[in-house]
Amino acid sequence: MSTEAEAMRPPPLPAYAPPLPVTPPVAGLPQKSRRAAAAAACLVVGLGLVTGAIAGTWAAAGPQDRPAAQAAYARGGTLWQNVPVDTLFPPAVHADAAGPGGADRDWTRIGVAPDGGCTGAFDPLLTKALAPVGCKRLLRATYADATSTSVTTVGLLITDTDPAGMRALRDRFTEERLDERPDLMPRPYAPKGTVADGFGDAQRGSWRISVLTDVPVVVYAVTGFADARTGIPPQPADQAVVPGATTAPAQAGLGHDAAALAEQTERTYRAAARQSPQEARR
């Protein structure tokens, strides 16, 4: 028999809740596309929040709090003003197993060019290829090997662009192999009264060009014979150092000289960019 209390009890809940109403579909948009659009919208919003937070952090941070890579890139554009020339271009350079057949190599600096602009420093087509990144400063030095048989000019082109500009230049050099073209070569610096006195465009035998992206710098080296001989078809250093190469630049070690001195200069500049300004002056 039903009592008054029983009459006041609510009816029992169903075993399963009824389904939620379905959102009406957007006309002309398939269901898969709707799901993808919703996911994409969430992703865009999320990325926007993250990117905004990061950008705000970088903007608010002082130089000491910026990411190390960002700070190194910035220093790379100005450190030439404070770092001693003997650091960038040491008076003597030694490299183990850097010559043909794994021979050790030694070079002596015979001249340093006054720092300045890039006018006349490159073949015309190379000048055109480098133009998008600008030329803030050009630093050059010339070395002779231990026997004064070969001479090499090493250069540091300090550009006037951001990391994206350097990446674009590197990609173009890589994709179009501009660093292998003999009509896009650096020109030598020939200090008067030295064994490099006769080192001109016609004497170039091998070269190397490296576009860096962690610092705003293009590093290059160009090598020739000290006796001013001509008529030697120039060969890119990366090809001249291949074991078994029989060209004159390969057998004489011109490619080895260009490659080793360019690598030495590149390492030195990168290391200086990673240091604090106070450390770099030491």
PDB file of C-alpha atoms in Angstrom:
ATOM      1  CA  MET A   1       0.000   0.000   0.000  1.00  0.00           C
ATOM      2  CA  SER A   2       1.360   3.446  -0.907  1.00  0.00           C
ATOM      3  CA  THR A   3       2.042   5.847   1.923  1.00  0.00           C
ATOM      4  CA  GLU A   4       2.223   9.643   1.785  1.00  0.00           C
ATOM      5  CA  ALA A   5       6.032   9.525   1.914  1.00  0.00           C
ATOM      6  CA  GLU A   6       6.179   7.111  -0.949  1.00  0.00           C
ATOM      7  CA  ALA A   7       3.914   9.353  -2.980  1.00  0.00           C
ATOM      8  CA  MET A   8       6.372  12.237  -2.539  1.00  0.00           C
ATOM      9  CA  ARG A   9       9.435  10.265  -3.772  1.00  0.00           C
ATOM     10  CA  PRO A  10      10.746  11.403  -7.184  1.00  0.00           C
ATOM     11  CA  PRO A  11      10.519   8.895  -9.990  1.00  0.00           C
ATOM     12  CA  PRO A  12      13.674   6.758 -10.448  1.00  0.00           C
ATOM     13  CA  LEU A  13      16.327   7.999 -12.920  1.00  0.00           C
ATOM     14  CA  PRO A  14      16.691   6.082 -16.175  1.00  0.00           C
ATOM     15  CA  ALA A  15      19.620   3.651 -16.428  1.00  0.00           C
ATOM     16  CA  TYR A  16      21.324   5.825 -19.054  1.00  0.00           C
ATOM     17  CA  ALA A  17      21.177   9.557 -19.470  1.00  0.00           C
ATOM     18  CA  PRO A  18      19.577  10.699 -22.700  1.00  0.00           C
ATOM     19  CA  PRO A  19      22.069  11.832 -25.352  1.00  0.00           C
ATOM     20  CA  LEU A  20      22.980  15.485 -25.594  1.00  0.00           C
ATOM     21  CA  PRO A  21      21.403  17.347 -28.488  1.00  0.00           C
ATOM     22  CA  VAL A  22      23.537  17.280 -31.615  1.00  0.00           C
ATOM     23  CA  THR A  23      24.881  20.624 -32.823  1.00  0.00           C
ATOM     24  CA  PRO A  24      23.295  21.409 -36.163  1.00  0.00           C
ATOM     25  CA  PRO A  25      25.780  20.848 -38.990  1.00  0.00           C
ATOM     26  CA  VAL A  26      27.183  23.788 -40.905  1.00  0.00           C
ATOM     27  CA  ALA A  27      25.803  23.742 -44.406  1.00  0.00           C
ATOM     28  CA  GLY A  28      28.269  22.564 -47.026  1.00  0.00           C
ATOM     29  CA  LEU A  29      30.943  21.416 -44.537  1.00  0.00           C
ATOM     30  CA  PRO A  30      31.563  17.636 -44.241  1.00  0.00           C
ATOM     31  CA  GLN A  31      31.762  16.206 -40.748  1.00  0.00           C
ATOM     32  CA  LYS A  32      35.509  15.354 -41.044  1.00  0.00           C
ATOM     33  CA  SER A  33      36.238  18.900 -42.171  1.00  0.00           C
ATOM     34  CA  ARG A  34      34.264  20.271 -39.235  1.00  0.00           C
ATOM     35  CA  ARG A  35      36.353  18.203 -36.816  1.00  0.00           C
ATOM     36  CA  ALA A  36      39.599  19.283 -38.525  1.00  0.00           C
ATOM     37  CA  ALA A  37      38.555  22.923 -38.482  1.00  0.00           C
ATOM     38  CA  ALA A  38      37.752  22.745 -34.783  1.00  0.00           C
ATOM     39  CA  ALA A  39      41.105  21.118 -34.019  1.00  0.00           C
ATOM     40  CA  ALA A  40      42.947  23.680 -36.127  1.00  0.00           C
ATOM     41  CA  ALA A  41      41.195  26.524 -34.352  1.00  0.00           C
ATOM     42  CA  CYS A  42      42.264  25.142 -30.978  1.00  0.00           C
ATOM     43  CA  LEU A  43      45.842  24.742 -32.219  1.00  0.00           C
ATOM     44  CA  VAL A  44      46.008  28.293 -33.557  1.00  0.00           C
ATOM     45  CA  VAL A  45      44.694  29.716 -30.308  1.00  0.00           C
ATOM     46  CA  GLY A  46      47.171  27.631 -28.305  1.00  0.00           C
ATOM     47  CA  LEU A  47      50.134  28.603 -30.453  1.00  0.00           C
ATOM     48  CA  GLY A  48      49.108  32.219 -30.307  1.00  0.00           C
ATOM     49  CA  LEU A  49      49.110  32.148 -26.522  1.00  0.00           C
ATOM     50  CA  VAL A  50      52.505  30.411 -26.376  1.00  0.00           C
ATOM     51  CA  THR A  51      54.084  32.676 -28.996  1.00  0.00           C
ATOM     52  CA  GLY A  52      52.744  35.761 -27.306  1.00  0.00           C
ATOM     53  CA  ALA A  53      54.137  34.647 -23.983  1.00  0.00           C
ATOM     54  CA  ILE A  54      57.578  33.963 -25.471  1.00  0.00           C
ATOM     55  CA  ALA A  55      57.662  37.244 -27.361  1.00  0.00           C
ATOM     56  CA  GLY A  56      56.650  39.109 -24.237  1.00  0.00           C
ATOM     57  CA  THR A  57      59.381  37.399 -22.251  1.00  0.00           C
ATOM     58  CA  TRP A  58      62.098  38.299 -24.790  1.00  0.00           C
ATOM     59  CA  ALA A  59      60.876  41.872 -24.985  1.00  0.00           C
ATOM     60  CA  ALA A  60      60.905  42.289 -21.216  1.00  0.00           C
ATOM     61  CA  ALA A  61      64.222  40.540 -20.598  1.00  0.00           C
ATOM     62  CA  GLY A  62      67.511  42.352 -20.472  1.00  0.00           C
ATOM     63  CA  PRO A  63      70.517  41.387 -22.602  1.00  0.00           C
ATOM     64  CA  GLN A  64      71.793  39.048 -19.894  1.00  0.00           C
ATOM     65  CA  ASP A  65      68.511  37.098 -19.948  1.00  0.00           C
ATOM     66  CA  ARG A  66      68.179  36.606 -23.683  1.00  0.00           C
ATOM     67  CA  PRO A  67      68.765  33.183 -25.165  1.00  0.00           C
ATOM     68  CA  ALA A  68      72.448  32.448 -25.623  1.00  0.00           C
ATOM     69  CA  ALA A  69      72.097  32.046 -29.381  1.00  0.00           C
ATOM     70  CA  GLN A  70      70.420  35.418 -29.746  1.00  0.00           C
ATOM     71  CA  ALA A  71      73.112  37.109 -27.674  1.00  0.00           C
ATOM     72  CA  ALA A  72      75.910  35.401 -29.626  1.00  0.00           C
ATOM     73  CA  TYR A  73      74.415  36.528 -32.932  1.00  0.00           C
ATOM     74  CA  ALA A  74      74.218  40.108 -31.710  1.00  0.00           C
ATOM     75  CA  ARG A  75      77.823  40.035 -30.470  1.00  0.00           C
ATOM     76  CA  GLY A  76      78.921  38.535 -33.771  1.00  0.00           C
ATOM     77  CA  GLY A  77      77.943  41.740 -35.523  1.00  0.00           C
ATOM     78  CA  THR A  78      80.115  43.995 -33.369  1.00  0.00           C
ATOM     79  CA  LEU A  79      82.893  41.996 -31.699  1.00  0.00           C
ATOM     80  CA  TRP A  80      85.388  42.927 -34.418  1.00  0.00           C
ATOM     81  CA  GLN A  81      85.441  46.391 -32.839  1.00  0.00           C
ATOM     82  CA  ASN A  82      86.886  45.084 -29.568  1.00  0.00           C
ATOM     83  CA  VAL A  83      88.646  41.790 -30.241  1.00  0.00           C
ATOM     84  CA  PRO A  84      92.407  42.151 -30.935  1.00  0.00           C
ATOM     85  CA  VAL A  85      93.492  41.474 -34.497  1.00  0.00           C
ATOM     86  CA  ASP A  86      95.932  38.845 -33.202  1.00  0.00           C
ATOM     87  CA  THR A  87      92.935  36.905 -31.887  1.00  0.00           C
ATOM     88  CA  LEU A  88      90.974  36.980 -35.128  1.00  0.00           C
ATOM     89  CA  PHE A  89      94.048  36.510 -37.324  1.00  0.00           C
ATOM     90  CA  PRO A  90      96.827  34.919 -35.239  1.00  0.00           C
ATOM     91  CA  PRO A  91     100.422  35.719 -36.295  1.00  0.00           C
ATOM     92  CA  ALA A  92     101.091  31.971 -36.608  1.00  0.00           C
ATOM     93  CA  VAL A  93      98.689  29.106 -37.271  1.00  0.00           C
ATOM     94  CA  HIS A  94      99.357  25.377 -36.924  1.00  0.00           C
ATOM     95  CA  ALA A  95      96.999  22.602 -38.003  1.00  0.00           C
ATOM     96  CA  ASP A  96      97.603  18.905 -37.484  1.00  0.00           C
ATOM     97  CA  ALA A  97      97.036  16.632 -40.478  1.00  0.00           C
ATOM     98  CA  ALA A  98      95.694  19.541 -42.543  1.00  0.00           C
ATOM     99  CA  GLY A  99      97.847  19.019 -45.633  1.00  0.00           C
ATOM    100  CA  PRO A 100      97.894  16.488 -48.454  1.00  0.00           C
ATOM    101  CA  GLY A 101      98.391  12.976 -47.135  1.00  0.00           C
ATOM    102  CA  GLY A 102      97.635  14.073 -43.586  1.00  0.00           C
ATOM    103  CA  ALA A 103     100.730  16.252 -43.259  1.00  0.00           C
ATOM    104  CA  ASP A 104     100.835  18.981 -40.620  1.00  0.00           C
ATOM    105  CA  ARG A 105     100.656  22.545 -41.904  1.00  0.00           C
ATOM    106  CA  ASP A 106     101.981  25.841 -40.586  1.00  0.00           C
ATOM    107  CA  TRP A 107     101.322  29.381 -41.785  1.00  0.00           C
ATOM    108  CA  THR A 108     102.676  32.804 -40.909  1.00  0.00           C
ATOM    109  CA  ARG A 109     100.669  35.988 -41.194  1.00  0.00           C
ATOM    110  CA  ILE A 110     102.379  38.409 -43.566  1.00  0.00           C
ATOM    111  CA  GLY A 111      99.863  41.231 -43.680  1.00  0.00           C
ATOM    112  CA  VAL A 112      96.561  42.558 -42.343  1.00  0.00           C
ATOM    113  CA  ALA A 113      94.400  44.795 -44.506  1.00  0.00           C
ATOM    114  CA  PRO A 114      92.882  47.932 -42.993  1.00  0.00           C
ATOM    115  CA  ASP A 115      89.285  47.123 -42.096  1.00  0.00           C
ATOM    116  CA  GLY A 116      86.792  48.783 -44.378  1.00  0.00           C
ATOM    117  CA  GLY A 117      84.084  48.159 -46.934  1.00  0.00           C
ATOM    118  CA  CYS A 118      83.692  45.428 -49.510  1.00  0.00           C
ATOM    119  CA  THR A 119      84.323  47.426 -52.676  1.00  0.00           C
ATOM    120  CA  GLY A 120      86.596  45.455 -54.997  1.00  0.00           C
ATOM    121  CA  ALA A 121      86.971  42.517 -52.612  1.00  0.00           C
ATOM    122  CA  PHE A 122      84.966  40.018 -54.665  1.00  0.00           C
ATOM    123  CA  ASP A 123      84.333  39.067 -58.263  1.00  0.00           C
ATOM    124  CA  PRO A 124      81.364  41.080 -59.607  1.00  0.00           C
ATOM    125  CA  LEU A 125      78.940  38.145 -59.573  1.00  0.00           C
ATOM    126  CA  LEU A 126      79.921  37.236 -56.014  1.00  0.00           C
ATOM    127  CA  THR A 127      79.408  40.860 -54.988  1.00  0.00           C
ATOM    128  CA  LYS A 128      75.910  40.656 -56.449  1.00  0.00           C
ATOM    129  CA  ALA A 129      75.155  37.363 -54.688  1.00  0.00           C
ATOM    130  CA  LEU A 130      76.259  38.776 -51.319  1.00  0.00           C
ATOM    131  CA  ALA A 131      74.436  42.091 -51.727  1.00  0.00           C
ATOM    132  CA  PRO A 132      71.185  41.040 -49.961  1.00  0.00           C
ATOM    133  CA  VAL A 133      72.954  40.653 -46.593  1.00  0.00           C
ATOM    134  CA  GLY A 134      74.879  43.915 -46.801  1.00  0.00           C
ATOM    135  CA  CYS A 135      78.452  44.691 -45.822  1.00  0.00           C
ATOM    136  CA  LYS A 136      78.987  46.261 -42.428  1.00  0.00           C
ATOM    137  CA  ARG A 137      82.744  45.605 -42.380  1.00  0.00           C
ATOM    138  CA  LEU A 138      85.352  43.500 -44.156  1.00  0.00           C
ATOM    139  CA  LEU A 139      88.372  42.113 -42.301  1.00  0.00           C
ATOM    140  CA  ARG A 140      91.234  40.422 -44.170  1.00  0.00           C
ATOM    141  CA  ALA A 141      94.671  38.963 -43.555  1.00  0.00           C
ATOM    142  CA  THR A 142      97.122  37.113 -45.774  1.00  0.00           C
ATOM    143  CA  TYR A 143      99.260  34.127 -44.770  1.00  0.00           C
ATOM    144  CA  ALA A 144     102.208  32.286 -46.293  1.00  0.00           C
ATOM    145  CA  ASP A 145     102.887  28.614 -45.725  1.00  0.00           C
ATOM    146  CA  ALA A 146     106.058  27.406 -44.003  1.00  0.00           C
ATOM    147  CA  THR A 147     107.980  27.152 -47.284  1.00  0.00           C
ATOM    148  CA  SER A 148     106.581  30.406 -48.745  1.00  0.00           C
ATOM    149  CA  THR A 149     105.279  28.355 -51.652  1.00  0.00           C
ATOM    150  CA  SER A 150     101.627  29.310 -51.266  1.00  0.00           C
ATOM    151  CA  VAL A 151      99.822  32.402 -50.020  1.00  0.00           C
ATOM    152  CA  THR A 152      96.280  32.611 -48.676  1.00  0.00           C
ATOM    153  CA  THR A 153      93.971  35.529 -47.998  1.00  0.00           C
ATOM    154  CA  VAL A 154      91.390  34.923 -45.270  1.00  0.00           C
ATOM    155  CA  GLY A 155      88.380  37.198 -44.979  1.00  0.00           C
ATOM    156  CA  LEU A 156      85.523  37.923 -42.583  1.00  0.00           C
ATOM    157  CA  LEU A 157      82.577  39.715 -44.150  1.00  0.00           C
ATOM    158  CA  ILE A 158      80.464  41.142 -41.323  1.00  0.00           C
ATOM    159  CA  THR A 159      76.970  41.389 -42.744  1.00  0.00           C
ATOM    160  CA  ASP A 160      74.125  43.735 -41.879  1.00  0.00           C
ATOM    161  CA  THR A 161      71.195  41.334 -41.711  1.00  0.00           C
ATOM    162  CA  ASP A 162      69.243  39.175 -39.285  1.00  0.00           C
ATOM    163  CA  PRO A 163      69.411  35.380 -38.860  1.00  0.00           C
ATOM    164  CA  ALA A 164      66.655  34.873 -41.433  1.00  0.00           C
ATOM    165  CA  GLY A 165      68.701  36.802 -43.977  1.00  0.00           C
ATOM    166  CA  MET A 166      71.766  34.660 -43.302  1.00  0.00           C
ATOM    167  CA  ARG A 167      69.736  31.468 -43.599  1.00  0.00           C
ATOM    168  CA  ALA A 168      68.326  32.629 -46.920  1.00  0.00           C
ATOM    169  CA  LEU A 169      71.835  33.364 -48.208  1.00  0.00           C
ATOM    170  CA  ARG A 170      73.163  30.010 -47.012  1.00  0.00           C
ATOM    171  CA  ASP A 171      70.260  28.180 -48.631  1.00  0.00           C
ATOM    172  CA  ARG A 172      70.870  29.934 -51.930  1.00  0.00           C
ATOM    173  CA  PHE A 173      74.588  29.150 -51.869  1.00  0.00           C
ATOM    174  CA  THR A 174      73.802  25.518 -51.073  1.00  0.00           C
ATOM    175  CA  GLU A 175      70.998  25.005 -53.575  1.00  0.00           C
ATOM    176  CA  GLU A 176      72.734  26.823 -56.446  1.00  0.00           C
ATOM    177  CA  ARG A 177      76.242  25.682 -55.417  1.00  0.00           C
ATOM    178  CA  LEU A 178      77.505  29.231 -55.708  1.00  0.00           C
ATOM    179  CA  ASP A 179      80.559  28.421 -53.602  1.00  0.00           C
ATOM    180  CA  GLU A 180      81.802  26.114 -56.379  1.00  0.00           C
ATOM    181  CA  ARG A 181      81.644  28.577 -59.255  1.00  0.00           C
ATOM    182  CA  PRO A 182      84.996  30.013 -60.417  1.00  0.00           C
ATOM    183  CA  ASP A 183      83.252  33.194 -61.564  1.00  0.00           C
ATOM    184  CA  LEU A 184      82.185  33.893 -57.968  1.00  0.00           C
ATOM    185  CA  MET A 185      85.519  33.955 -56.162  1.00  0.00           C
ATOM    186  CA  PRO A 186      86.907  36.219 -53.443  1.00  0.00           C
ATOM    187  CA  ARG A 187      89.817  38.407 -54.448  1.00  0.00           C
ATOM    188  CA  PRO A 188      93.166  38.257 -52.641  1.00  0.00           C
ATOM    189  CA  TYR A 189      94.794  40.886 -50.474  1.00  0.00           C
ATOM    190  CA  ALA A 190      98.440  41.215 -51.561  1.00  0.00           C
ATOM    191  CA  PRO A 191     100.595  43.102 -49.026  1.00  0.00           C
ATOM    192  CA  LYS A 192     103.346  45.021 -50.779  1.00  0.00           C
ATOM    193  CA  GLY A 193     106.915  43.941 -50.146  1.00  0.00           C
ATOM    194  CA  THR A 194     105.941  40.405 -49.112  1.00  0.00           C
ATOM    195  CA  VAL A 195     105.943  37.025 -50.835  1.00  0.00           C
ATOM    196  CA  ALA A 196     102.296  37.743 -51.680  1.00  0.00           C
ATOM    197  CA  ASP A 197     103.163  40.876 -53.637  1.00  0.00           C
ATOM    198  CA  GLY A 198     102.231  39.207 -56.929  1.00  0.00           C
ATOM    199  CA  PHE A 199      99.076  37.502 -55.637  1.00  0.00           C
ATOM    200  CA  GLY A 200      96.305  38.752 -57.906  1.00  0.00           C
ATOM    201  CA  ASP A 201      93.125  37.482 -59.507  1.00  0.00           C
ATOM    202  CA  ALA A 202      95.016  35.512 -62.156  1.00  0.00           C
ATOM    203  CA  GLN A 203      97.009  33.644 -59.498  1.00  0.00           C
ATOM    204  CA  ARG A 204      94.024  32.229 -57.603  1.00  0.00           C
ATOM    205  CA  GLY A 205      94.130  28.439 -57.393  1.00  0.00           C
ATOM    206  CA  SER A 206      91.578  27.415 -54.777  1.00  0.00           C
ATOM    207  CA  TRP A 207      89.008  29.004 -52.503  1.00  0.00           C
ATOM    208  CA  ARG A 208      86.378  28.370 -49.868  1.00  0.00           C
ATOM    209  CA  ILE A 209      83.282  30.353 -48.870  1.00  0.00           C
ATOM    210  CA  SER A 210      81.231  29.584 -45.735  1.00  0.00           C
ATOM    211  CA  VAL A 211      77.959  31.363 -44.959  1.00  0.00           C
ATOM    212  CA  LEU A 212      77.376  31.187 -41.208  1.00  0.00           C
ATOM    213  CA  THR A 213      73.951  31.487 -39.627  1.00  0.00           C
ATOM    214  CA  ASP A 214      74.741  31.622 -35.900  1.00  0.00           C
ATOM    215  CA  VAL A 215      76.676  34.858 -36.430  1.00  0.00           C
ATOM    216  CA  PRO A 216      76.232  37.462 -39.201  1.00  0.00           C
ATOM    217  CA  VAL A 217      79.439  36.506 -40.984  1.00  0.00           C
ATOM    218  CA  VAL A 218      80.644  35.082 -44.287  1.00  0.00           C
ATOM    219  CA  VAL A 219      84.072  33.456 -43.907  1.00  0.00           C
ATOM    220  CA  TYR A 220      86.252  32.883 -46.934  1.00  0.00           C
ATOM    221  CA  ALA A 221      89.773  32.004 -47.997  1.00  0.00           C
ATOM    222  CA  VAL A 222      91.490  32.142 -51.379  1.00  0.00           C
ATOM    223  CA  THR A 223      94.887  30.595 -52.122  1.00  0.00           C
ATOM    224  CA  GLY A 224      97.499  30.794 -54.869  1.00  0.00           C
ATOM    225  CA  PHE A 225     101.178  30.159 -55.555  1.00  0.00           C
ATOM    226  CA  ALA A 226     103.636  32.655 -54.104  1.00  0.00           C
ATOM    227  CA  ASP A 227     105.670  32.793 -57.329  1.00  0.00           C
ATOM    228  CA  ALA A 228     102.727  34.500 -59.077  1.00  0.00           C
ATOM    229  CA  ARG A 229     102.321  31.739 -61.656  1.00  0.00           C
ATOM    230  CA  THR A 230      99.151  31.782 -63.729  1.00  0.00           C
ATOM    231  CA  GLY A 231      97.275  29.378 -65.977  1.00  0.00           C
ATOM    232  CA  ILE A 232      96.116  27.022 -63.219  1.00  0.00           C
ATOM    233  CA  PRO A 233      92.375  26.283 -63.402  1.00  0.00           C
ATOM    234  CA  PRO A 234      91.048  27.147 -59.940  1.00  0.00           C
ATOM    235  CA  GLN A 235      89.278  24.441 -57.983  1.00  0.00           C
ATOM    236  CA  PRO A 236      86.986  24.745 -54.928  1.00  0.00           C
ATOM    237  CA  ALA A 237      88.772  23.687 -51.757  1.00  0.00           C
ATOM    238  CA  ASP A 238      86.175  21.052 -50.901  1.00  0.00           C
ATOM    239  CA  GLN A 239      86.989  19.304 -54.183  1.00  0.00           C
ATOM    240  CA  ALA A 240      90.742  19.837 -53.989  1.00  0.00           C
ATOM    241  CA  VAL A 241      91.028  18.100 -50.607  1.00  0.00           C
ATOM    242  CA  VAL A 242      89.333  14.893 -51.744  1.00  0.00           C
ATOM    243  CA  PRO A 243      91.804  11.991 -51.393  1.00  0.00           C
ATOM    244  CA  GLY A 244      93.186  10.986 -54.754  1.00  0.00           C
ATOM    245  CA  ALA A 245      92.521  14.331 -56.457  1.00  0.00           C
ATOM    246  CA  THR A 246      95.186  14.953 -59.107  1.00  0.00           C
ATOM    247  CA  THR A 247      94.646  18.604 -60.016  1.00  0.00           C
ATOM    248  CA  ALA A 248      97.405  21.147 -59.408  1.00  0.00           C
ATOM    249  CA  PRO A 249      95.505  22.861 -56.549  1.00  0.00           C
ATOM    250  CA  ALA A 250      94.977  19.460 -54.920  1.00  0.00           C
ATOM    251  CA  GLN A 251      98.518  18.128 -55.219  1.00  0.00           C
ATOM    252  CA  ALA A 252     100.114  21.418 -54.192  1.00  0.00           C
ATOM    253  CA  GLY A 253      97.874  21.682 -51.143  1.00  0.00           C
ATOM    254  CA  LEU A 254      96.214  24.940 -52.200  1.00  0.00           C
ATOM    255  CA  GLY A 255      92.788  23.561 -51.358  1.00  0.00           C
ATOM    256  CA  HIS A 256      94.075  22.286 -48.016  1.00  0.00           C
ATOM    257  CA  ASP A 257      95.453  25.735 -47.176  1.00  0.00           C
ATOM    258  CA  ALA A 258      92.196  27.483 -48.054  1.00  0.00           C
ATOM    259  CA  ALA A 259      90.075  24.968 -46.147  1.00  0.00           C
ATOM    260  CA  ALA A 260      92.230  24.848 -43.011  1.00  0.00           C
ATOM    261  CA  LEU A 261      92.686  28.603 -42.648  1.00  0.00           C
ATOM    262  CA  ALA A 262      89.000  29.286 -43.295  1.00  0.00           C
ATOM    263  CA  GLU A 263      88.021  26.706 -40.674  1.00  0.00           C
ATOM    264  CA  GLN A 264      90.490  28.141 -38.161  1.00  0.00           C
ATOM    265  CA  THR A 265      89.135  31.663 -38.661  1.00  0.00           C
ATOM    266  CA  GLU A 266      85.547  30.444 -38.453  1.00  0.00           C
ATOM    267  CA  ARG A 267      86.151  28.623 -35.160  1.00  0.00           C
ATOM    268  CA  THR A 268      87.907  31.638 -33.681  1.00  0.00           C
ATOM    269  CA  TYR A 269      85.125  34.056 -34.562  1.00  0.00           C
ATOM    270  CA  ARG A 270      82.389  31.771 -33.312  1.00  0.00           C
ATOM    271  CA  ALA A 271      84.206  31.204 -30.028  1.00  0.00           C
ATOM    272  CA  ALA A 272      84.630  34.950 -29.540  1.00  0.00           C
ATOM    273  CA  ALA A 273      80.921  35.517 -30.215  1.00  0.00           C
ATOM    274  CA  ARG A 274      79.988  33.071 -27.458  1.00  0.00           C
ATOM    275  CA  GLN A 275      82.127  34.922 -24.924  1.00  0.00           C
ATOM    276  CA  SER A 276      81.083  37.951 -22.947  1.00  0.00           C
ATOM    277  CA  PRO A 277      82.534  41.276 -24.153  1.00  0.00           C
ATOM    278  CA  GLN A 278      84.906  41.290 -21.160  1.00  0.00           C
ATOM    279  CA  GLU A 279      86.205  37.789 -21.927  1.00  0.00           C
ATOM    280  CA  ALA A 280      86.651  38.578 -25.624  1.00  0.00           C
ATOM    281  CA  ARG A 281      88.989  41.510 -24.830  1.00  0.00           C
ATOM    282  CA  ARG A 282      91.425  39.337 -22.859  1.00  0.00           C
TER     283      ARG A 282
END
